[in-house]
């Protein structure tokens, strides 16, 4: 798409092929940092925590952040921010607040992931806890839908997911969307808003901006502007 929409705006004077072609390159977190360090990539599409690292180390410029289209009770929302959920089964009386995560099995997507890991870890740290030592077990699933199902079927006591994940997860047994009433959100924040509008999901954390598309410093400003 970018080659067609942007590249053609930089066609050589002789009318040949576009001077600029875009190629998508999937990278994990460490590969991303190495590619940025070696000037192999020109643009990145990353979560806010990864962007913060790249911005501080390499002075990258954010061009735009993601706006997610989500539906709640039949109403659609365009959300420029998201939060993190700390969830347990509604009938689990042993988990009422964040400090109750001590000696519990906890599931997150990854250590480096923002929406299902780092922002929930931050809530534990604020309360003087260690997200490594205090839980009985921390399981990294690599899949947030698996976390929701794991809590539902007793594989984990507590799950870390992003806001709206519960509402769009299918039950691994029935194939239907899970019943949100079976879960509770631990210590939901009050008064969360985006540009004066009430945030439509419960969140255990403050809100964070969506994923960024950013340009590296070696990219010409005309090209970055067109992207």
PDB file of C-alpha atoms in Angstrom:
ATOM      1  CA  UNK A   1       0.000   0.000   0.000  1.00  0.00           C
ATOM      2  CA  UNK A   2       2.711   2.520   0.967  1.00  0.00           C
ATOM      3  CA  UNK A   3       4.665   1.824  -2.207  1.00  0.00           C
ATOM      4  CA  UNK A   4       1.532   2.645  -4.187  1.00  0.00           C
ATOM      5  CA  UNK A   5       0.360   5.601  -2.109  1.00  0.00           C
ATOM      6  CA  UNK A   6       3.674   7.167  -1.122  1.00  0.00           C
ATOM      7  CA  UNK A   7       6.345   5.696  -3.391  1.00  0.00           C
ATOM      8  CA  UNK A   8       4.696   6.996  -6.557  1.00  0.00           C
ATOM      9  CA  UNK A   9       5.012  10.538  -5.270  1.00  0.00           C
ATOM     10  CA  UNK A  10       8.758  10.151  -5.612  1.00  0.00           C
ATOM     11  CA  UNK A  11       8.973   8.947  -9.246  1.00  0.00           C
ATOM     12  CA  UNK A  12      12.252   9.839 -10.998  1.00  0.00           C
ATOM     13  CA  UNK A  13      12.254  12.581 -13.622  1.00  0.00           C
ATOM     14  CA  UNK A  14      12.649   9.981 -16.399  1.00  0.00           C
ATOM     15  CA  UNK A  15       9.297   8.477 -15.420  1.00  0.00           C
ATOM     16  CA  UNK A  16      10.705   5.153 -14.225  1.00  0.00           C
ATOM     17  CA  UNK A  17       9.640   3.039 -11.275  1.00  0.00           C
ATOM     18  CA  UNK A  18       9.100   4.750  -7.909  1.00  0.00           C
ATOM     19  CA  UNK A  19      12.309   5.651  -6.138  1.00  0.00           C
ATOM     20  CA  UNK A  20      10.873   4.418  -2.861  1.00  0.00           C
ATOM     21  CA  UNK A  21       9.514   0.952  -2.173  1.00  0.00           C
ATOM     22  CA  UNK A  22       8.242  -0.228   1.177  1.00  0.00           C
ATOM     23  CA  UNK A  23       8.718  -3.704   2.624  1.00  0.00           C
ATOM     24  CA  UNK A  24       7.126  -5.021   5.824  1.00  0.00           C
ATOM     25  CA  UNK A  25       9.576  -6.755   8.148  1.00  0.00           C
ATOM     26  CA  UNK A  26       8.210  -8.637  11.212  1.00  0.00           C
ATOM     27  CA  UNK A  27      10.627  -8.434  14.153  1.00  0.00           C
ATOM     28  CA  UNK A  28      10.618  -9.414  17.795  1.00  0.00           C
ATOM     29  CA  UNK A  29      11.640  -6.864  20.412  1.00  0.00           C
ATOM     30  CA  UNK A  30      15.374  -7.570  20.387  1.00  0.00           C
ATOM     31  CA  UNK A  31      15.494  -7.825  16.586  1.00  0.00           C
ATOM     32  CA  UNK A  32      13.737  -4.475  16.392  1.00  0.00           C
ATOM     33  CA  UNK A  33      16.311  -2.778  18.612  1.00  0.00           C
ATOM     34  CA  UNK A  34      19.191  -4.317  16.667  1.00  0.00           C
ATOM     35  CA  UNK A  35      17.695  -3.283  13.322  1.00  0.00           C
ATOM     36  CA  UNK A  36      17.192   0.266  14.550  1.00  0.00           C
ATOM     37  CA  UNK A  37      20.739   0.379  15.910  1.00  0.00           C
ATOM     38  CA  UNK A  38      22.149  -0.745  12.536  1.00  0.00           C
ATOM     39  CA  UNK A  39      19.902   1.592  10.483  1.00  0.00           C
ATOM     40  CA  UNK A  40      18.337  -1.385   8.702  1.00  0.00           C
ATOM     41  CA  UNK A  41      14.766  -0.123   9.163  1.00  0.00           C
ATOM     42  CA  UNK A  42      13.417   3.306   8.240  1.00  0.00           C
ATOM     43  CA  UNK A  43      10.016   3.201   9.953  1.00  0.00           C
ATOM     44  CA  UNK A  44       8.718   1.185  12.898  1.00  0.00           C
ATOM     45  CA  UNK A  45       5.236   0.212  14.080  1.00  0.00           C
ATOM     46  CA  UNK A  46       5.542  -0.603  17.788  1.00  0.00           C
ATOM     47  CA  UNK A  47       3.758  -0.445  21.124  1.00  0.00           C
ATOM     48  CA  UNK A  48       4.333   2.651  23.302  1.00  0.00           C
ATOM     49  CA  UNK A  49       6.891   1.003  25.585  1.00  0.00           C
ATOM     50  CA  UNK A  50       9.048  -0.111  22.655  1.00  0.00           C
ATOM     51  CA  UNK A  51       8.681   3.306  21.054  1.00  0.00           C
ATOM     52  CA  UNK A  52       9.796   4.988  24.285  1.00  0.00           C
ATOM     53  CA  UNK A  53      12.997   2.921  24.198  1.00  0.00           C
ATOM     54  CA  UNK A  54      13.694   3.721  20.548  1.00  0.00           C
ATOM     55  CA  UNK A  55      12.808   7.388  20.987  1.00  0.00           C
ATOM     56  CA  UNK A  56      15.140   7.868  23.944  1.00  0.00           C
ATOM     57  CA  UNK A  57      18.027   5.959  22.362  1.00  0.00           C
ATOM     58  CA  UNK A  58      17.706   7.014  18.717  1.00  0.00           C
ATOM     59  CA  UNK A  59      15.506  10.145  18.666  1.00  0.00           C
ATOM     60  CA  UNK A  60      12.858   8.604  16.434  1.00  0.00           C
ATOM     61  CA  UNK A  61       9.803  10.711  15.573  1.00  0.00           C
ATOM     62  CA  UNK A  62       6.249   9.479  16.129  1.00  0.00           C
ATOM     63  CA  UNK A  63       4.130  10.160  13.048  1.00  0.00           C
ATOM     64  CA  UNK A  64       0.792   8.786  14.187  1.00  0.00           C
ATOM     65  CA  UNK A  65      -0.648   6.477  16.837  1.00  0.00           C
ATOM     66  CA  UNK A  66      -3.251   3.766  16.391  1.00  0.00           C
ATOM     67  CA  UNK A  67      -6.959   4.425  16.861  1.00  0.00           C
ATOM     68  CA  UNK A  68      -8.835   1.186  17.574  1.00  0.00           C
ATOM     69  CA  UNK A  69     -12.464   0.648  16.575  1.00  0.00           C
ATOM     70  CA  UNK A  70     -14.261  -1.245  19.331  1.00  0.00           C
ATOM     71  CA  UNK A  71     -17.893  -2.127  19.977  1.00  0.00           C
ATOM     72  CA  UNK A  72     -19.544  -2.210  23.408  1.00  0.00           C
ATOM     73  CA  UNK A  73     -23.233  -3.124  23.842  1.00  0.00           C
ATOM     74  CA  UNK A  74     -23.885  -2.411  20.194  1.00  0.00           C
ATOM     75  CA  UNK A  75     -22.161   0.996  20.249  1.00  0.00           C
ATOM     76  CA  UNK A  76     -18.912   1.609  18.382  1.00  0.00           C
ATOM     77  CA  UNK A  77     -16.026   3.612  19.805  1.00  0.00           C
ATOM     78  CA  UNK A  78     -12.859   4.981  18.235  1.00  0.00           C
ATOM     79  CA  UNK A  79     -10.262   4.665  20.980  1.00  0.00           C
ATOM     80  CA  UNK A  80      -6.874   6.357  20.880  1.00  0.00           C
ATOM     81  CA  UNK A  81      -5.867   4.824  24.209  1.00  0.00           C
ATOM     82  CA  UNK A  82      -6.139   1.524  26.063  1.00  0.00           C
ATOM     83  CA  UNK A  83      -5.673   0.234  29.577  1.00  0.00           C
ATOM     84  CA  UNK A  84      -4.565  -2.923  31.303  1.00  0.00           C
ATOM     85  CA  UNK A  85      -6.894  -5.361  33.049  1.00  0.00           C
ATOM     86  CA  UNK A  86      -6.076  -7.478  36.080  1.00  0.00           C
ATOM     87  CA  UNK A  87      -8.808 -10.116  36.073  1.00  0.00           C
ATOM     88  CA  UNK A  88      -9.986 -13.080  38.133  1.00  0.00           C
ATOM     89  CA  UNK A  89     -13.115 -15.187  38.277  1.00  0.00           C
ATOM     90  CA  UNK A  90     -16.014 -13.302  39.826  1.00  0.00           C
ATOM     91  CA  UNK A  91     -16.456 -16.040  42.434  1.00  0.00           C
ATOM     92  CA  UNK A  92     -12.784 -16.096  43.448  1.00  0.00           C
ATOM     93  CA  UNK A  93     -12.939 -14.622  46.943  1.00  0.00           C
ATOM     94  CA  UNK A  94      -9.168 -14.993  47.389  1.00  0.00           C
ATOM     95  CA  UNK A  95      -8.408 -12.196  44.907  1.00  0.00           C
ATOM     96  CA  UNK A  96      -9.995  -8.854  45.795  1.00  0.00           C
ATOM     97  CA  UNK A  97      -7.146  -6.402  45.236  1.00  0.00           C
ATOM     98  CA  UNK A  98      -3.709  -6.239  43.646  1.00  0.00           C
ATOM     99  CA  UNK A  99      -1.830  -7.246  46.788  1.00  0.00           C
ATOM    100  CA  UNK A 100      -3.809 -10.507  46.762  1.00  0.00           C
ATOM    101  CA  UNK A 101      -1.681 -11.597  43.792  1.00  0.00           C
ATOM    102  CA  UNK A 102       0.858 -12.871  46.298  1.00  0.00           C
ATOM    103  CA  UNK A 103       1.122 -16.655  46.086  1.00  0.00           C
ATOM    104  CA  UNK A 104      -1.287 -16.807  43.131  1.00  0.00           C
ATOM    105  CA  UNK A 105      -0.711 -18.126  39.627  1.00  0.00           C
ATOM    106  CA  UNK A 106      -0.632 -15.186  37.211  1.00  0.00           C
ATOM    107  CA  UNK A 107      -0.747 -15.239  33.405  1.00  0.00           C
ATOM    108  CA  UNK A 108       0.582 -12.506  31.095  1.00  0.00           C
ATOM    109  CA  UNK A 109       1.333 -12.404  27.408  1.00  0.00           C
ATOM    110  CA  UNK A 110       5.025 -11.533  27.773  1.00  0.00           C
ATOM    111  CA  UNK A 111       7.587  -9.694  29.892  1.00  0.00           C
ATOM    112  CA  UNK A 112       8.188  -7.052  27.209  1.00  0.00           C
ATOM    113  CA  UNK A 113       4.548  -6.615  26.169  1.00  0.00           C
ATOM    114  CA  UNK A 114       2.912  -3.428  27.373  1.00  0.00           C
ATOM    115  CA  UNK A 115      -0.802  -4.231  27.416  1.00  0.00           C
ATOM    116  CA  UNK A 116      -0.548  -7.692  28.962  1.00  0.00           C
ATOM    117  CA  UNK A 117       2.495  -7.480  31.202  1.00  0.00           C
ATOM    118  CA  UNK A 118       4.330  -4.235  31.821  1.00  0.00           C
ATOM    119  CA  UNK A 119       1.474  -1.937  32.800  1.00  0.00           C
ATOM    120  CA  UNK A 120       0.065  -4.518  35.215  1.00  0.00           C
ATOM    121  CA  UNK A 121       3.562  -5.128  36.608  1.00  0.00           C
ATOM    122  CA  UNK A 122       3.712  -1.377  37.251  1.00  0.00           C
ATOM    123  CA  UNK A 123       0.589  -1.590  39.425  1.00  0.00           C
ATOM    124  CA  UNK A 124       2.254  -4.300  41.493  1.00  0.00           C
ATOM    125  CA  UNK A 125       5.468  -2.297  41.842  1.00  0.00           C
ATOM    126  CA  UNK A 126       3.514   0.792  42.988  1.00  0.00           C
ATOM    127  CA  UNK A 127       2.166  -1.352  45.824  1.00  0.00           C
ATOM    128  CA  UNK A 128       5.625  -2.495  46.837  1.00  0.00           C
ATOM    129  CA  UNK A 129       5.377  -5.908  45.193  1.00  0.00           C
ATOM    130  CA  UNK A 130       7.688  -7.908  42.960  1.00  0.00           C
ATOM    131  CA  UNK A 131       6.010  -9.293  39.853  1.00  0.00           C
ATOM    132  CA  UNK A 132       8.644 -12.041  39.770  1.00  0.00           C
ATOM    133  CA  UNK A 133       8.908 -13.086  43.411  1.00  0.00           C
ATOM    134  CA  UNK A 134       5.481 -12.415  44.915  1.00  0.00           C
ATOM    135  CA  UNK A 135       3.229 -14.566  42.678  1.00  0.00           C
ATOM    136  CA  UNK A 136       3.395 -18.310  43.099  1.00  0.00           C
ATOM    137  CA  UNK A 137       3.887 -18.608  39.347  1.00  0.00           C
ATOM    138  CA  UNK A 138       4.020 -16.251  36.366  1.00  0.00           C
ATOM    139  CA  UNK A 139       3.061 -17.923  33.080  1.00  0.00           C
ATOM    140  CA  UNK A 140       3.827 -16.169  29.781  1.00  0.00           C
ATOM    141  CA  UNK A 141       1.314 -17.433  27.240  1.00  0.00           C
ATOM    142  CA  UNK A 142       2.048 -15.299  24.176  1.00  0.00           C
ATOM    143  CA  UNK A 143      -1.727 -15.135  23.607  1.00  0.00           C
ATOM    144  CA  UNK A 144      -4.217 -12.975  25.497  1.00  0.00           C
ATOM    145  CA  UNK A 145      -7.202 -15.088  24.473  1.00  0.00           C
ATOM    146  CA  UNK A 146      -5.475 -18.036  26.113  1.00  0.00           C
ATOM    147  CA  UNK A 147      -5.162 -15.995  29.295  1.00  0.00           C
ATOM    148  CA  UNK A 148      -8.905 -15.278  29.434  1.00  0.00           C
ATOM    149  CA  UNK A 149      -9.719 -18.946  28.850  1.00  0.00           C
ATOM    150  CA  UNK A 150      -7.085 -20.001  31.348  1.00  0.00           C
ATOM    151  CA  UNK A 151      -8.681 -17.928  34.090  1.00  0.00           C
ATOM    152  CA  UNK A 152     -12.142 -19.145  33.055  1.00  0.00           C
ATOM    153  CA  UNK A 153     -11.178 -22.817  33.328  1.00  0.00           C
ATOM    154  CA  UNK A 154      -8.969 -22.569  36.400  1.00  0.00           C
ATOM    155  CA  UNK A 155      -5.534 -22.806  34.780  1.00  0.00           C
ATOM    156  CA  UNK A 156      -4.582 -19.451  36.346  1.00  0.00           C
ATOM    157  CA  UNK A 157      -5.846 -17.516  39.350  1.00  0.00           C
ATOM    158  CA  UNK A 158      -5.267 -14.130  37.730  1.00  0.00           C
ATOM    159  CA  UNK A 159      -4.847 -12.882  34.172  1.00  0.00           C
ATOM    160  CA  UNK A 160      -3.327  -9.732  32.686  1.00  0.00           C
ATOM    161  CA  UNK A 161      -4.956  -8.576  29.424  1.00  0.00           C
ATOM    162  CA  UNK A 162      -5.703  -5.321  27.638  1.00  0.00           C
ATOM    163  CA  UNK A 163      -9.042  -3.561  27.910  1.00  0.00           C
ATOM    164  CA  UNK A 164     -11.651  -5.078  25.530  1.00  0.00           C
ATOM    165  CA  UNK A 165      -9.887  -8.469  25.395  1.00  0.00           C
ATOM    166  CA  UNK A 166     -12.499 -10.224  27.553  1.00  0.00           C
ATOM    167  CA  UNK A 167     -15.323  -8.868  25.414  1.00  0.00           C
ATOM    168  CA  UNK A 168     -13.904 -10.384  22.211  1.00  0.00           C
ATOM    169  CA  UNK A 169     -12.500 -13.702  23.460  1.00  0.00           C
ATOM    170  CA  UNK A 170     -14.194 -16.940  22.402  1.00  0.00           C
ATOM    171  CA  UNK A 171     -14.714 -19.728  24.927  1.00  0.00           C
ATOM    172  CA  UNK A 172     -12.329 -22.534  23.958  1.00  0.00           C
ATOM    173  CA  UNK A 173     -15.039 -25.119  24.662  1.00  0.00           C
ATOM    174  CA  UNK A 174     -18.252 -23.572  23.327  1.00  0.00           C
ATOM    175  CA  UNK A 175     -16.758 -21.363  20.631  1.00  0.00           C
ATOM    176  CA  UNK A 176     -18.970 -18.503  21.778  1.00  0.00           C
ATOM    177  CA  UNK A 177     -17.882 -15.161  23.217  1.00  0.00           C
ATOM    178  CA  UNK A 178     -17.184 -15.610  26.932  1.00  0.00           C
ATOM    179  CA  UNK A 179     -19.655 -14.243  29.468  1.00  0.00           C
ATOM    180  CA  UNK A 180     -18.010 -11.152  30.942  1.00  0.00           C
ATOM    181  CA  UNK A 181     -20.119 -11.551  34.108  1.00  0.00           C
ATOM    182  CA  UNK A 182     -18.005 -14.583  35.024  1.00  0.00           C
ATOM    183  CA  UNK A 183     -15.012 -12.297  35.625  1.00  0.00           C
ATOM    184  CA  UNK A 184     -14.181  -9.366  37.845  1.00  0.00           C
ATOM    185  CA  UNK A 185     -11.728  -6.544  37.233  1.00  0.00           C
ATOM    186  CA  UNK A 186      -9.356  -6.000  40.139  1.00  0.00           C
ATOM    187  CA  UNK A 187      -9.198  -2.413  41.452  1.00  0.00           C
ATOM    188  CA  UNK A 188     -10.750  -0.692  38.423  1.00  0.00           C
ATOM    189  CA  UNK A 189      -9.706   2.924  37.938  1.00  0.00           C
ATOM    190  CA  UNK A 190     -12.445   5.532  38.209  1.00  0.00           C
ATOM    191  CA  UNK A 191     -13.107   8.484  35.929  1.00  0.00           C
ATOM    192  CA  UNK A 192     -11.066   7.314  32.935  1.00  0.00           C
ATOM    193  CA  UNK A 193     -11.655   9.550  29.910  1.00  0.00           C
ATOM    194  CA  UNK A 194     -10.358  10.213  26.411  1.00  0.00           C
ATOM    195  CA  UNK A 195     -10.809  13.827  25.295  1.00  0.00           C
ATOM    196  CA  UNK A 196     -13.584  14.332  27.814  1.00  0.00           C
ATOM    197  CA  UNK A 197     -15.464  11.168  26.830  1.00  0.00           C
ATOM    198  CA  UNK A 198     -15.882   8.330  29.325  1.00  0.00           C
ATOM    199  CA  UNK A 199     -13.690   5.331  28.543  1.00  0.00           C
ATOM    200  CA  UNK A 200     -16.112   2.447  27.833  1.00  0.00           C
ATOM    201  CA  UNK A 201     -14.117  -0.401  29.425  1.00  0.00           C
ATOM    202  CA  UNK A 202     -13.054  -1.150  32.978  1.00  0.00           C
ATOM    203  CA  UNK A 203      -9.312  -0.869  33.475  1.00  0.00           C
ATOM    204  CA  UNK A 204      -7.029  -1.694  36.392  1.00  0.00           C
ATOM    205  CA  UNK A 205      -4.462   0.817  35.114  1.00  0.00           C
ATOM    206  CA  UNK A 206      -4.316   4.328  33.753  1.00  0.00           C
ATOM    207  CA  UNK A 207      -4.736   4.712  29.988  1.00  0.00           C
ATOM    208  CA  UNK A 208      -1.882   4.563  27.487  1.00  0.00           C
ATOM    209  CA  UNK A 209      -1.647   5.716  23.843  1.00  0.00           C
ATOM    210  CA  UNK A 210      -1.946   3.154  21.070  1.00  0.00           C
ATOM    211  CA  UNK A 211       0.818   1.730  18.919  1.00  0.00           C
ATOM    212  CA  UNK A 212       3.059   4.221  17.101  1.00  0.00           C
ATOM    213  CA  UNK A 213       4.270   4.536  13.543  1.00  0.00           C
ATOM    214  CA  UNK A 214       7.589   6.333  13.844  1.00  0.00           C
ATOM    215  CA  UNK A 215      10.321   7.469  11.473  1.00  0.00           C
ATOM    216  CA  UNK A 216      14.033   7.089  12.094  1.00  0.00           C
ATOM    217  CA  UNK A 217      16.221  10.190  12.018  1.00  0.00           C
ATOM    218  CA  UNK A 218      17.809   9.289   8.665  1.00  0.00           C
ATOM    219  CA  UNK A 219      14.421   9.392   6.878  1.00  0.00           C
ATOM    220  CA  UNK A 220      13.917  12.587   4.875  1.00  0.00           C
ATOM    221  CA  UNK A 221      11.162  14.761   6.346  1.00  0.00           C
ATOM    222  CA  UNK A 222       9.287  14.865   3.002  1.00  0.00           C
ATOM    223  CA  UNK A 223       9.036  11.073   2.985  1.00  0.00           C
ATOM    224  CA  UNK A 224       8.055  10.927   6.657  1.00  0.00           C
ATOM    225  CA  UNK A 225       5.363  13.537   6.051  1.00  0.00           C
ATOM    226  CA  UNK A 226       3.858  11.567   3.181  1.00  0.00           C
ATOM    227  CA  UNK A 227       3.830   8.367   5.247  1.00  0.00           C
TER     228      UNK A 227
END
